[in-house]
mmCIF file of C-alpha atoms and ligand atoms in Angstrom:
data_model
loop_
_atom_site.group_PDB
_atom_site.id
_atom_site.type_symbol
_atom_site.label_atom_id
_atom_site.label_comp_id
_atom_site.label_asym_id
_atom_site.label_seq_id
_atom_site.Cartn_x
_atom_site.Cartn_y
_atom_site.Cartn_z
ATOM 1 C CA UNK A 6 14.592 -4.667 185.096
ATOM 2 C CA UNK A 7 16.048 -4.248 181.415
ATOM 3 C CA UNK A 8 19.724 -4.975 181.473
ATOM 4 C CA UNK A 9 19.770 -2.620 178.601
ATOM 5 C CA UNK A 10 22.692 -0.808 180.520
ATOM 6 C CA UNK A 11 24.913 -3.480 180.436
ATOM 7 C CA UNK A 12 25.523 -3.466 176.674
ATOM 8 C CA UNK A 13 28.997 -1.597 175.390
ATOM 9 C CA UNK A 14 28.704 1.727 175.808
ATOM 10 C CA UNK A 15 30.020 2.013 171.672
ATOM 11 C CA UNK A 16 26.831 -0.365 171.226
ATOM 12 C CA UNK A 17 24.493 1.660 173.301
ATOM 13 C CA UNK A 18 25.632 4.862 171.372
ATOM 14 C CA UNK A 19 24.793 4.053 168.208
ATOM 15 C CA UNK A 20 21.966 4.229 166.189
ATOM 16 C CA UNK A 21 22.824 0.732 164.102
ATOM 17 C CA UNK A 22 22.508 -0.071 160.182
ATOM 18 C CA UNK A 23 19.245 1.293 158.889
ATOM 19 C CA UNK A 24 18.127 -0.695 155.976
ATOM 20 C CA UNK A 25 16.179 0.153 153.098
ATOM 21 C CA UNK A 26 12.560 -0.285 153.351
ATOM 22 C CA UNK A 27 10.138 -3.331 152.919
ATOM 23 C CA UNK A 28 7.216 -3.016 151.542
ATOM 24 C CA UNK A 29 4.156 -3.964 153.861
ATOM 25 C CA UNK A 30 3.208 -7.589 153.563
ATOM 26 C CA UNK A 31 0.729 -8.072 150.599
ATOM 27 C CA UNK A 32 1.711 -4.548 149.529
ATOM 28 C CA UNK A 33 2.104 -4.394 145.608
ATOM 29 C CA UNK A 34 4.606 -1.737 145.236
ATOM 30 C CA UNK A 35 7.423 -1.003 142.379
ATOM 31 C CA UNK A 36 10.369 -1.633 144.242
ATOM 32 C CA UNK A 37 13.533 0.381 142.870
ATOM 33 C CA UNK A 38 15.189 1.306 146.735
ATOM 34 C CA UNK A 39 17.147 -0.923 147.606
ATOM 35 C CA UNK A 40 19.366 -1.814 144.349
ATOM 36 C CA UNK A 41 18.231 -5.625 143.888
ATOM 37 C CA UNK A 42 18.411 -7.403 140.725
ATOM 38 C CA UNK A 43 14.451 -7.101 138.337
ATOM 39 C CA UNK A 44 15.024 -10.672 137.202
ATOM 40 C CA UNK A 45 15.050 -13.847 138.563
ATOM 41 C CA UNK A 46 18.225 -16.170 138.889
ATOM 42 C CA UNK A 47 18.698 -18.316 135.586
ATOM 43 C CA UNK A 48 16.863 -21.705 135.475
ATOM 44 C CA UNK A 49 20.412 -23.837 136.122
ATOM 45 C CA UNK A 50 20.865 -21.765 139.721
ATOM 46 C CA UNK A 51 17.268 -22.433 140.651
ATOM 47 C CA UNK A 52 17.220 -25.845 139.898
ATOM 48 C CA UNK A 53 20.490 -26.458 141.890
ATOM 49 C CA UNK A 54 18.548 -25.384 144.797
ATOM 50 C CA UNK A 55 15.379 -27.422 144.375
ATOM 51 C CA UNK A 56 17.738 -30.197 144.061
ATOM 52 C CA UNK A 57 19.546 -29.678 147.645
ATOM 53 C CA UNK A 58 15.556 -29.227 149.147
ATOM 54 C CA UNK A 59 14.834 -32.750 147.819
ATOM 55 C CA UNK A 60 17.980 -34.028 149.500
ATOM 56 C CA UNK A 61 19.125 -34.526 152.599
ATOM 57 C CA UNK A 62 21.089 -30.742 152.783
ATOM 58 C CA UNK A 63 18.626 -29.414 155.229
ATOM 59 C CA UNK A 64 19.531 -31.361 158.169
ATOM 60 C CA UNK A 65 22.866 -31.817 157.281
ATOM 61 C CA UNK A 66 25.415 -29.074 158.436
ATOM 62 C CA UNK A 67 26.641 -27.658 155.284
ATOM 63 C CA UNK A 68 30.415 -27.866 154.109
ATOM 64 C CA UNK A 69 32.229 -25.328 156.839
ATOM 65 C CA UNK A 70 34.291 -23.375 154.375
ATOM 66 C CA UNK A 71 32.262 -23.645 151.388
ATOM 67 C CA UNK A 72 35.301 -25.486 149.536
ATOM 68 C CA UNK A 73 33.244 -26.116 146.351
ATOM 69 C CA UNK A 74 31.796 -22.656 145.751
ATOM 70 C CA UNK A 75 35.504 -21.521 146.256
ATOM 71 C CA UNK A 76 36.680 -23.726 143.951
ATOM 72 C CA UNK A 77 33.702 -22.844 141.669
ATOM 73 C CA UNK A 78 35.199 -19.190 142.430
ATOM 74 C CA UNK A 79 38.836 -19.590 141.703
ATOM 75 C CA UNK A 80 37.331 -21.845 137.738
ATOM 76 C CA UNK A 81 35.280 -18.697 137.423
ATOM 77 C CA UNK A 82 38.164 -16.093 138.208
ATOM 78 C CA UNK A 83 41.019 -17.513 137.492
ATOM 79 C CA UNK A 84 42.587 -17.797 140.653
ATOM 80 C CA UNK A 85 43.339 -20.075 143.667
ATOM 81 C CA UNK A 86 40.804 -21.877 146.137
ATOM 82 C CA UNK A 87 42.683 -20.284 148.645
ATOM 83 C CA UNK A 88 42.837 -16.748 147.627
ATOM 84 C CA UNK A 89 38.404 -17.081 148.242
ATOM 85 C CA UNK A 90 36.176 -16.641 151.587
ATOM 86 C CA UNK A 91 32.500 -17.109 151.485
ATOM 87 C CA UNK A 92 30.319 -15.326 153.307
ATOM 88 C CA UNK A 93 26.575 -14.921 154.467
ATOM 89 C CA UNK A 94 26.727 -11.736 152.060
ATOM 90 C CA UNK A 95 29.368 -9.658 151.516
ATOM 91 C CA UNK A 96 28.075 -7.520 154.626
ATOM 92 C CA UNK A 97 29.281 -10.569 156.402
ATOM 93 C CA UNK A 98 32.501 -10.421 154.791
ATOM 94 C CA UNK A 99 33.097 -6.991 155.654
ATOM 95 C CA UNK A 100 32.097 -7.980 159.270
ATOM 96 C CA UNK A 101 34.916 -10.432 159.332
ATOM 97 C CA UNK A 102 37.344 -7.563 157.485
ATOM 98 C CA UNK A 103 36.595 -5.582 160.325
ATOM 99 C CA UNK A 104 37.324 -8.486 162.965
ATOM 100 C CA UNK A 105 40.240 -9.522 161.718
ATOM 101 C CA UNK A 106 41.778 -6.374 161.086
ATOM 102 C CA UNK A 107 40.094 -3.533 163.455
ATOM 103 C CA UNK A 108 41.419 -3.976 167.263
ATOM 104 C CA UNK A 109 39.566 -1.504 169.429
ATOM 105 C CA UNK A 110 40.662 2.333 168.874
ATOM 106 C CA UNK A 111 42.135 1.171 165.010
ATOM 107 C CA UNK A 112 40.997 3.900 162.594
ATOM 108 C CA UNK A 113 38.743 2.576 159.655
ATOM 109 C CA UNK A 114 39.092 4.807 156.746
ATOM 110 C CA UNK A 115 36.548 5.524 153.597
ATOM 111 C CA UNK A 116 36.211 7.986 150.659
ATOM 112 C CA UNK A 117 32.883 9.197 151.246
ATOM 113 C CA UNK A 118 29.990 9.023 150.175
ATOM 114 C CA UNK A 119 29.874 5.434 150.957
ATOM 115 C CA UNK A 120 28.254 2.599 152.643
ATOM 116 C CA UNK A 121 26.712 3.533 155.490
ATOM 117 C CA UNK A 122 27.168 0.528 157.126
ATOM 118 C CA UNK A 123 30.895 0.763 157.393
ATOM 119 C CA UNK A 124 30.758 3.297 159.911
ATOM 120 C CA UNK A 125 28.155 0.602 161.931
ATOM 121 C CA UNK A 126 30.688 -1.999 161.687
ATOM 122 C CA UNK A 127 33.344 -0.057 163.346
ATOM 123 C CA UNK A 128 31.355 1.468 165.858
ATOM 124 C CA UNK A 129 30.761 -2.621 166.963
ATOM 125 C CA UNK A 130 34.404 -3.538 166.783
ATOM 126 C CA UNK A 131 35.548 -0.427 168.973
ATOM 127 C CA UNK A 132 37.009 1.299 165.890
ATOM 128 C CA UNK A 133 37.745 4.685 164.570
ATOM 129 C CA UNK A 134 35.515 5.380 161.689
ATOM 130 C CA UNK A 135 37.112 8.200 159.529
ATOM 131 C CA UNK A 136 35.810 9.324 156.000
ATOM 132 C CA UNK A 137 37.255 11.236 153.062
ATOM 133 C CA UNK A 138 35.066 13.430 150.954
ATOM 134 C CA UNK A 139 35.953 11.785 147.539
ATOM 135 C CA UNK A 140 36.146 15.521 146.492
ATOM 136 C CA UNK A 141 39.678 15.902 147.775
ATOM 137 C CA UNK A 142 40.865 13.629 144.302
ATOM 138 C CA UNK A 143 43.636 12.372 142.926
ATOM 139 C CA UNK A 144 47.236 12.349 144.825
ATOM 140 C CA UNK A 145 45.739 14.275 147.539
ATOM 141 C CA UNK A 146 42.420 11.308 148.453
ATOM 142 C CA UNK A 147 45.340 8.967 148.593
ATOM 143 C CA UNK A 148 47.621 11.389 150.978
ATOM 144 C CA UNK A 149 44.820 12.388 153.056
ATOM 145 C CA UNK A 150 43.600 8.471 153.460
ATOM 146 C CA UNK A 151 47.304 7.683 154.363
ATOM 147 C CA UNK A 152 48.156 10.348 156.395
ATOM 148 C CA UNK A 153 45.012 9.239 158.690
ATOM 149 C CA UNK A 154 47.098 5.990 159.717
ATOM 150 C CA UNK A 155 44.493 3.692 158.614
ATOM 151 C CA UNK A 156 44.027 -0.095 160.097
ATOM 152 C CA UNK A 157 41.829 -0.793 156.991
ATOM 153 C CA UNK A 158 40.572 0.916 153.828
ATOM 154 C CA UNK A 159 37.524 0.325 152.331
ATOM 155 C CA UNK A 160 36.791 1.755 149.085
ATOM 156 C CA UNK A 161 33.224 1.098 147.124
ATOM 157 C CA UNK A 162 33.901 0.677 143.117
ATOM 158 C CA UNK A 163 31.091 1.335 141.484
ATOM 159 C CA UNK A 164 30.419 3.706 144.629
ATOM 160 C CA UNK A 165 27.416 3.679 146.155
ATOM 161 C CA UNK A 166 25.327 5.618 146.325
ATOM 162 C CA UNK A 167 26.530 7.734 143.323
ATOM 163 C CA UNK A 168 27.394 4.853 141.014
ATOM 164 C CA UNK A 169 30.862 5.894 139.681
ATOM 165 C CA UNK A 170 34.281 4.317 139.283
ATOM 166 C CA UNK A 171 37.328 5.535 140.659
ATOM 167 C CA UNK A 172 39.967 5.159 138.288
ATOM 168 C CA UNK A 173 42.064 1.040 138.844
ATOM 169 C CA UNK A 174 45.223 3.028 139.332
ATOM 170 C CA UNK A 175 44.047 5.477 142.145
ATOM 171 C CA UNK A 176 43.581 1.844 143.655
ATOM 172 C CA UNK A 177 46.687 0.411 143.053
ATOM 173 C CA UNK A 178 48.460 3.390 144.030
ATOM 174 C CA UNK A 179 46.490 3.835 147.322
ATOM 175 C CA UNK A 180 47.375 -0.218 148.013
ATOM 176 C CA UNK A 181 50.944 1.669 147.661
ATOM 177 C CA UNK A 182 50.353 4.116 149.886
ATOM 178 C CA UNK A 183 49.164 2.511 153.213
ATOM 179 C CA UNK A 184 50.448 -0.350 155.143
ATOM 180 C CA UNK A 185 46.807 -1.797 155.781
ATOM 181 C CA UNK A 186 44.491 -3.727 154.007
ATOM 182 C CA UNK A 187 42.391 -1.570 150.963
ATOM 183 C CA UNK A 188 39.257 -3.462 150.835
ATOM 184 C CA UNK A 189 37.668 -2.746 147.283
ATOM 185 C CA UNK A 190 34.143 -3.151 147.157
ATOM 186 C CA UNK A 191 32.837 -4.322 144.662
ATOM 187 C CA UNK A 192 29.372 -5.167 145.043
ATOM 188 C CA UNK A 193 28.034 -3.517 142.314
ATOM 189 C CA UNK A 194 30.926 -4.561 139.937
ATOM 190 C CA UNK A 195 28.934 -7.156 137.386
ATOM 191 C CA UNK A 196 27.367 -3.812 135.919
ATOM 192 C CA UNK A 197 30.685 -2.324 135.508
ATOM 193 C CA UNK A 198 32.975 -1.764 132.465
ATOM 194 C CA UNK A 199 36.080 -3.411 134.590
ATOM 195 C CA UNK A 200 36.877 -4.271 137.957
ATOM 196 C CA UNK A 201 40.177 -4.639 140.065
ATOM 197 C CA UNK A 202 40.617 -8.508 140.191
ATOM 198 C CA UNK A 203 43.866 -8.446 138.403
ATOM 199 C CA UNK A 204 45.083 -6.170 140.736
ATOM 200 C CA UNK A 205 44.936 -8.731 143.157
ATOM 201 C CA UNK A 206 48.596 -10.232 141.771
ATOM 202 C CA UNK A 207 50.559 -6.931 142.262
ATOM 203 C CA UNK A 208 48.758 -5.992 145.665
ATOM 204 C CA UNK A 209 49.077 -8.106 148.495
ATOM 205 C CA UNK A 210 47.352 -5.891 150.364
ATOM 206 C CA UNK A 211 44.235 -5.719 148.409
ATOM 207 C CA UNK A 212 41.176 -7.674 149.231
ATOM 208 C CA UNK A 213 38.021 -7.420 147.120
ATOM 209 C CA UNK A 214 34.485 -8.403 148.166
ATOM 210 C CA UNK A 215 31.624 -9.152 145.752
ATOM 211 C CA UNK A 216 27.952 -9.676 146.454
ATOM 212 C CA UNK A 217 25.527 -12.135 145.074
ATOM 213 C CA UNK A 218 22.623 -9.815 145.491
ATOM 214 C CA UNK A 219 22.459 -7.579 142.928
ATOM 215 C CA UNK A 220 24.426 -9.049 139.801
ATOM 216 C CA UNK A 221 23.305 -12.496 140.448
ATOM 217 C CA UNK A 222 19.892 -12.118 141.471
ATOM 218 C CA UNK A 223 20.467 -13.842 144.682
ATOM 219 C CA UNK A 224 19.550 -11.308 147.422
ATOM 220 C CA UNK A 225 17.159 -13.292 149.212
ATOM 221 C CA UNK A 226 20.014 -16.272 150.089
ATOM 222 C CA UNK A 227 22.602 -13.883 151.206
ATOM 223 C CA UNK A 228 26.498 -14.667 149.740
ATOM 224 C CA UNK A 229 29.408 -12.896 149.306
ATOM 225 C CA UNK A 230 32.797 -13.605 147.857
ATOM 226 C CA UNK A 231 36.319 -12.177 149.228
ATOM 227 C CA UNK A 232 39.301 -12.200 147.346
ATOM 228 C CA UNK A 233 42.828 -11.969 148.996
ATOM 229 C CA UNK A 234 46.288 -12.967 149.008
ATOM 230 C CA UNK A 235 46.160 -16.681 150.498
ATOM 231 C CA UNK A 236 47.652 -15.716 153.501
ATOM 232 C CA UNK A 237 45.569 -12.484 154.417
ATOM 233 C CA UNK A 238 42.359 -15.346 153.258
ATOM 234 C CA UNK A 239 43.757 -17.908 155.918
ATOM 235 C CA UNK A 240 43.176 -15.282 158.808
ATOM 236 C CA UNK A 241 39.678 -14.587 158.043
ATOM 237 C CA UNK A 242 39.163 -17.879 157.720
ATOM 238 C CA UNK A 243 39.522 -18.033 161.346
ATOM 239 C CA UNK A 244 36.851 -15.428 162.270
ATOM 240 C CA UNK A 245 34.247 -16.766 160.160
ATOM 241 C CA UNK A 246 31.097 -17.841 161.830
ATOM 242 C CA UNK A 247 31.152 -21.838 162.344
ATOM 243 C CA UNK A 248 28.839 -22.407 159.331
ATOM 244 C CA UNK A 249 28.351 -19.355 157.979
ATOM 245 C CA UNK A 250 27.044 -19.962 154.564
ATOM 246 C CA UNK A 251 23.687 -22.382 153.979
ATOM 247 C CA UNK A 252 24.009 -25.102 151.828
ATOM 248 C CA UNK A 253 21.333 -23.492 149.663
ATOM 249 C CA UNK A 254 23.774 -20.539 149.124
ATOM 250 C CA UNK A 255 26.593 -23.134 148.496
ATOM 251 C CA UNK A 256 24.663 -24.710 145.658
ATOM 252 C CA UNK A 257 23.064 -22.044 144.488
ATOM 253 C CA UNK A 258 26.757 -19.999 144.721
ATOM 254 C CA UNK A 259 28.649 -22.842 142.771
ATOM 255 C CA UNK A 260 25.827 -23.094 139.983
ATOM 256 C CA UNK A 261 25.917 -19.544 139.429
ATOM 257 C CA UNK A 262 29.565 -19.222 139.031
ATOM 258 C CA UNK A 263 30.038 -22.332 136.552
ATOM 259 C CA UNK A 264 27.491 -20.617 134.520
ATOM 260 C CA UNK A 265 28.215 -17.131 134.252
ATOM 261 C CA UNK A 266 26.918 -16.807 130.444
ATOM 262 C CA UNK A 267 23.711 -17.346 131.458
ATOM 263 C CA UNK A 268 23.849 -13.671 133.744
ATOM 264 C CA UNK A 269 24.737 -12.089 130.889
ATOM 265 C CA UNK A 270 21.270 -11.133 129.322
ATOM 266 C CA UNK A 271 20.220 -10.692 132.411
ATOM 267 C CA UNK A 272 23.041 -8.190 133.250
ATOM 268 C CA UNK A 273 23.120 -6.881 129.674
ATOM 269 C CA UNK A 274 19.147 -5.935 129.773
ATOM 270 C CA UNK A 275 20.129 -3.718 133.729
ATOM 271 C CA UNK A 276 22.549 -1.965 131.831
ATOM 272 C CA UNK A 277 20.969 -1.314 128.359
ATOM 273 C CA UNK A 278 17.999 -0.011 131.069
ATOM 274 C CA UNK A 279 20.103 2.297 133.172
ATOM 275 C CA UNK A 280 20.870 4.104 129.883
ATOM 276 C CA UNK A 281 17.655 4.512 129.098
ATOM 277 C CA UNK A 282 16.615 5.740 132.687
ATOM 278 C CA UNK A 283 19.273 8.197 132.835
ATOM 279 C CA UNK A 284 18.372 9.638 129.426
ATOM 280 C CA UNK A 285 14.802 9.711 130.331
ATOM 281 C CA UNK A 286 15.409 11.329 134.299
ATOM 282 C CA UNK A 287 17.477 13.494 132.130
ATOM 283 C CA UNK A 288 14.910 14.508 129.859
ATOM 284 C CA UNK A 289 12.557 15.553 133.025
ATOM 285 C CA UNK A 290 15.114 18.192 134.180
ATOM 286 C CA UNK A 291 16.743 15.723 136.964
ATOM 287 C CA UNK A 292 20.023 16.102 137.513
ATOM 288 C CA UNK A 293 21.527 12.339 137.221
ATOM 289 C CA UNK A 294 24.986 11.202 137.960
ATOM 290 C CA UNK A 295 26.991 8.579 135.704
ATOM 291 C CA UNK A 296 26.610 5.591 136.936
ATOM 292 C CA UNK A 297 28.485 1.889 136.740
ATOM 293 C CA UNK A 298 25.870 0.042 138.412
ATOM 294 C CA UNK A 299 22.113 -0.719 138.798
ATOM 295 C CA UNK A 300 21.114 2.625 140.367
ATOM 296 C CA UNK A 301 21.330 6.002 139.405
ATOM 297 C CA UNK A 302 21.738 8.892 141.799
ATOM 298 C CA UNK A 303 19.512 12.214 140.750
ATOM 299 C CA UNK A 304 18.318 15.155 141.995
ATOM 300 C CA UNK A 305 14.924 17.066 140.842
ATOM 301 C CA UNK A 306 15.065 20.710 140.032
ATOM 302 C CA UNK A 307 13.911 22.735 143.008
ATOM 303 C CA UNK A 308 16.465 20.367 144.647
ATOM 304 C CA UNK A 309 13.854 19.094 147.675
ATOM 305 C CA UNK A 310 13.893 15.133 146.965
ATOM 306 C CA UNK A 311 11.558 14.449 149.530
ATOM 307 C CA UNK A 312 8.378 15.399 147.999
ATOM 308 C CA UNK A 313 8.844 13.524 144.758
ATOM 309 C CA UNK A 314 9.937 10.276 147.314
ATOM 310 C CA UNK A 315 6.635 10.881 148.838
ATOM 311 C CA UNK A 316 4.641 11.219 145.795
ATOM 312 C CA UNK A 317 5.992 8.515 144.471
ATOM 313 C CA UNK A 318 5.437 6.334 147.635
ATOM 314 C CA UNK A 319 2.008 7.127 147.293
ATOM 315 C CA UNK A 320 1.912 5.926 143.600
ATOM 316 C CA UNK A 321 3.009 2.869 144.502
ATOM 317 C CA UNK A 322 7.006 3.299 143.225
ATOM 318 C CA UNK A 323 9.307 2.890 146.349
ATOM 319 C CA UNK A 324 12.897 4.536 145.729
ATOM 320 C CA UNK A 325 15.500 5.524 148.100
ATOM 321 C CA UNK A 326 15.454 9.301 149.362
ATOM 322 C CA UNK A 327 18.361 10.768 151.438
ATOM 323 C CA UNK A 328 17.690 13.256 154.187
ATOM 324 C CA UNK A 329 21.533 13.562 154.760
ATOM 325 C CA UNK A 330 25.045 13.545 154.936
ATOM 326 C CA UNK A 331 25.001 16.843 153.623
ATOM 327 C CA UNK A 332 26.512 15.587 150.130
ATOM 328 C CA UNK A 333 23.875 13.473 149.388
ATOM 329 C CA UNK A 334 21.089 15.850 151.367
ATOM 330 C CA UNK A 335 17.711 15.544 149.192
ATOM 331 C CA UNK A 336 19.037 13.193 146.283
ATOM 332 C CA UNK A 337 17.325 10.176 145.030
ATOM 333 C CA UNK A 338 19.019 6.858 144.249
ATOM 334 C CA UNK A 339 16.533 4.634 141.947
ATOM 335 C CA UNK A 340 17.469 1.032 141.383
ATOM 336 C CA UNK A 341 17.529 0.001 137.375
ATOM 337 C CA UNK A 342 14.283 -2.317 137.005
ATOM 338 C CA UNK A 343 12.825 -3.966 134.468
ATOM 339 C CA UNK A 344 10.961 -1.870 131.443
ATOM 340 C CA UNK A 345 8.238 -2.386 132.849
ATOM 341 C CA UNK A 346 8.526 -0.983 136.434
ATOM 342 C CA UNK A 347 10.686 1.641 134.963
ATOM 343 C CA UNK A 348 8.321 3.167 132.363
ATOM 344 C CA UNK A 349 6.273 2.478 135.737
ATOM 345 C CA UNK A 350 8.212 5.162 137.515
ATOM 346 C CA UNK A 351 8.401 7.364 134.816
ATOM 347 C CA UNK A 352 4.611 7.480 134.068
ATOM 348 C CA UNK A 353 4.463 7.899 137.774
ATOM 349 C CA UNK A 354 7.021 11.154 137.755
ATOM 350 C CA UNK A 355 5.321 12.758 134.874
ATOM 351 C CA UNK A 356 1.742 12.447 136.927
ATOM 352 C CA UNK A 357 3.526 13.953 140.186
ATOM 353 C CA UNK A 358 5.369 17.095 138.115
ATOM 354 C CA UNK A 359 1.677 17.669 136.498
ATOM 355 C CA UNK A 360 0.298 17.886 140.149
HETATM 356 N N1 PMP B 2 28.460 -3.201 149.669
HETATM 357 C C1 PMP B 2 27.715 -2.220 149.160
HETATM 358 C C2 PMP B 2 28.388 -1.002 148.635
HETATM 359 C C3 PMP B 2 26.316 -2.328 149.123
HETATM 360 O O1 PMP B 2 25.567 -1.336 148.640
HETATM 361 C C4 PMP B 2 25.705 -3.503 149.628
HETATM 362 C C5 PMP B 2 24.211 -3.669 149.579
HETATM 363 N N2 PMP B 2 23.489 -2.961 150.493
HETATM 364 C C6 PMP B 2 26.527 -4.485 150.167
HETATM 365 C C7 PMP B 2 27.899 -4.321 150.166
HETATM 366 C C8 PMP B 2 25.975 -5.700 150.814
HETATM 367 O O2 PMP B 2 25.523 -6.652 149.928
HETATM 368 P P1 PMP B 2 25.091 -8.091 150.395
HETATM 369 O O3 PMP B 2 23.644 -8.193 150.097
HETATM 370 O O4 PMP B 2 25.934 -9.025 149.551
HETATM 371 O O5 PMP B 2 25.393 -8.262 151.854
#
């Protein structure tokens, strides 16, 4: 008999984390849904990799805390070893944000739209998941978020899945507001024109998370930085998985970070495209929101998203349609590819509005 019953009731409630979709094995498709990065890695990250398959990494455990890629880190950023976690992606970061800080019944609080997994990860920990329609604005966001006695913040900058950035000082003065941790997201923050890093010296409270996966080309390894005060660092720390980050990702992490320059025509190239995109959706009559990373959020004329997701599907071009919440109801989110794949999509659009 399934013991299925047995599980938390929180866990047997939920739906859990509902990722974007893979393509069929074999399948050729145009992938633009689930934001990665079009290009590969630079040649110095790859090769730091092949190096630790010819060695003796794989059946060694790999360095517990990841000390070199957060030294690597604090060359890179200019700040401390032990102001950096590592993580198995930054999803695994946020898992140990939510550990460390979320005791069961502790509200977890969000301007939304956001990342949907969020509300998963508090849902597992027991939590309170509470969101803020980023619509409120200004004084009254921060107010609303503070007035909802909040065990931990977490803020996307770039959001997803719109793509714009909340101004730095509605961060700093939300850190101001609440007595809790503000985690800033910033996964999509290598496409952006700043990000809140320096904050970091003012805030105590602030703690900023960064992905390897779409910036840095390195989705398929899974890592994730965090950046916190040293002493909010040395109690995640403790919640970390034993040997939570490969020593694939280690190498691959500390390449990438002492040789940021070579990202940038990679990053340059994402960013020239999502110009062009926009323009281009534009151009079509889709409605397309500003964006700060390597999507764009749009919505087609009549307003229905799901036919063009479905035409396009069938065309081979896979992109990201959302049924609901109600503020995103019908919109599109396209990931920023290559010229290629997005002259691809466009070709593609043009065919479906012809019929
Ligand atoms: N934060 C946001 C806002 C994201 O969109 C994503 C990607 N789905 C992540 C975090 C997780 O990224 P990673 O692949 O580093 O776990």
């Amino acid at each position: 008999m399934s013991i299925s019953h047995r599980a938390r009731p929180e866990i047997q409630a939920m739906a859990g984390y509902q990722p974007g979709e893979q393509p069929a094995p074999g399948q050729r498709v145009i992938k633009l849904n689930t934001n990665e990065n079009p290009y590969p890695a630079p040649e110095v990250v790859l090769a730091a990799i092949r190096e630790q398959v010819a060695g003796p990494a794989l059946r060694r455990y790999p360095v517990p805390d990841a000390r070199p890629v957060r030294e690597a880190a604090a060359r890179a950023y200019g700040l401390e070893p032990d102001q950096v976690v590592v993580g198995n992606g930054s999803d695994d970061l946020l898992t140990m944000l939510l550990r460390t800080f979320v005791a069961p019944g502790a509200k977890v609080v969000a301007p939304a739209p956001t990342y949907s997994l969020y509300g998963t990860l508090t849902a597992i920990q027991g939590g309170t998941y509470r969101e803020v329609p980023w619509g409120v604005g200004g004084s009254l966001l921060i107010r609303a978020i503070a007035d909802a006695d909040p065990a931990l913040v977490l803020i996307t900058r770039p959001n997803a899945p719109f793509g714009f950035a909340c101004g730095l000082d509605q961060v700093s003065a939300l850190c101001r507001a609440v007595d809790a941790p503000v985690v800033l997201d910033e996964a999509y923050a290598d496409f952006a024109d700043d990000n809140g890093l320096s904050l970091l010296a003012d805030h105590p409270n602030l703690i900023v998370t960064r992905s390897f996966s779409k910036g840095f080309s390195l989705a398929g390894l899974r890592l994730g930085l965090g950046f916190a005060h040293p002493e909010a660092a040395a109690q995640l720390h403790k919640v970390r998985d034993s040997y939570n980050v490969d020593a694939l990702a280690q190498a691959a992490a500390t390449a990438a970070l002492d040789n940021l320059d070579a990202y940038r025509p990679n990053l340059d190239a994402v960013i020239g495209e999502r110009t062009r995109l926009a323009a281009a959706l534009r151009e079509r009559g889709l409605g397309v929101a500003e964006s700060q990373a390597n999507f764009l959020f749009a919505r087609v004329p009549d307003g229905d998203g799901r036919p063009w997701y479905e035409a396009l599907k069938a065309r081979g071009v896979l992109i990201r349609y959302f049924p609901e919440p109600e503020e995103l109801a019908d919109g599109l989110r396209i990931s920023v590819g290559t010229p290629e794949e997005n002259d691809a999509l466009l070709a593609a659009l043009d065919a479906v509005s012809a019929g």
